């Protein structure tokens, strides 16, 4: 079983017929939820996760749910989703994250993300970057 970092490396360097496949950027929104936990615990866990993985763009949280948004580099949507689905579970212990389950995942290509933002129907801009309450 490969770690998230190893999977990211494999996706970026995978080859077909001896040629390197071009990795693309995917916008990930990962939603998790579960039993209520102290807000300070949730915040500290998300801050540790962001510190360990600076690719995380922004996190929003409440006592019983959180949302993590970031850009992932992967060959295709399948690879991007696989890495995203492993993020919470693989880092739950090291970042001391709550024992919540993944309840939502959205993976969209860079072009779709920018098109949605231009139309005013995209996710709210991730400004300021970091960990914030809902």
PDB file of C-alpha atoms in Angstrom, residues 27-30 46 49-50 53-61 66-71 87 113 123-133:
ATOM      1  CA  UNK A  27      -9.347  20.845  -7.472  1.00  0.00           C
ATOM      2  CA  UNK A  28     -10.288  18.632  -4.530  1.00  0.00           C
ATOM      3  CA  UNK A  29     -12.963  19.281  -1.926  1.00  0.00           C
ATOM      4  CA  UNK A  30     -12.962  16.619   0.792  1.00  0.00           C
ATOM      5  CA  UNK A  46      -6.105  20.538  10.599  1.00  0.00           C
ATOM      6  CA  UNK A  49      -2.158  18.360   8.523  1.00  0.00           C
ATOM      7  CA  UNK A  50      -1.579  21.639   6.647  1.00  0.00           C
ATOM      8  CA  UNK A  53       1.256  18.862   3.682  1.00  0.00           C
ATOM      9  CA  UNK A  54       1.657  22.442   2.481  1.00  0.00           C
ATOM     10  CA  UNK A  55      -0.319  21.647  -0.669  1.00  0.00           C
ATOM     11  CA  UNK A  56      -3.505  22.092   1.397  1.00  0.00           C
ATOM     12  CA  UNK A  57      -5.117  25.319   0.304  1.00  0.00           C
ATOM     13  CA  UNK A  58      -7.739  25.858   2.942  1.00  0.00           C
ATOM     14  CA  UNK A  59      -9.716  24.040   5.604  1.00  0.00           C
ATOM     15  CA  UNK A  60     -12.974  25.007   7.236  1.00  0.00           C
ATOM     16  CA  UNK A  61     -14.237  23.278  10.339  1.00  0.00           C
ATOM     17  CA  UNK A  66     -14.767  19.840   8.215  1.00  0.00           C
ATOM     18  CA  UNK A  67     -13.961  20.607   4.613  1.00  0.00           C
ATOM     19  CA  UNK A  68     -10.495  20.529   3.056  1.00  0.00           C
ATOM     20  CA  UNK A  69      -9.825  22.116  -0.324  1.00  0.00           C
ATOM     21  CA  UNK A  70      -6.620  21.859  -2.285  1.00  0.00           C
ATOM     22  CA  UNK A  71      -5.062  21.271  -5.688  1.00  0.00           C
ATOM     23  CA  UNK A  87      -5.684  11.670   2.795  1.00  0.00           C
ATOM     24  CA  UNK A 113     -12.965  25.070 -11.621  1.00  0.00           C
ATOM     25  CA  UNK A 123     -16.751  27.325  -4.678  1.00  0.00           C
ATOM     26  CA  UNK A 124     -16.023  30.431  -2.646  1.00  0.00           C
ATOM     27  CA  UNK A 125     -12.493  31.656  -3.204  1.00  0.00           C
ATOM     28  CA  UNK A 126      -9.996  30.083  -0.825  1.00  0.00           C
ATOM     29  CA  UNK A 127      -8.945  33.399   0.647  1.00  0.00           C
ATOM     30  CA  UNK A 128      -7.521  33.636   3.156  1.00  0.00           C
ATOM     31  CA  UNK A 129      -5.561  30.440   2.828  1.00  0.00           C
ATOM     32  CA  UNK A 130      -5.348  28.388   6.011  1.00  0.00           C
ATOM     33  CA  UNK A 131      -7.558  26.805   8.648  1.00  0.00           C
ATOM     34  CA  UNK A 132     -10.779  28.671   9.513  1.00  0.00           C
ATOM     35  CA  UNK A 133     -14.079  27.979  11.288  1.00  0.00           C
TER      36      UNK A 133
END
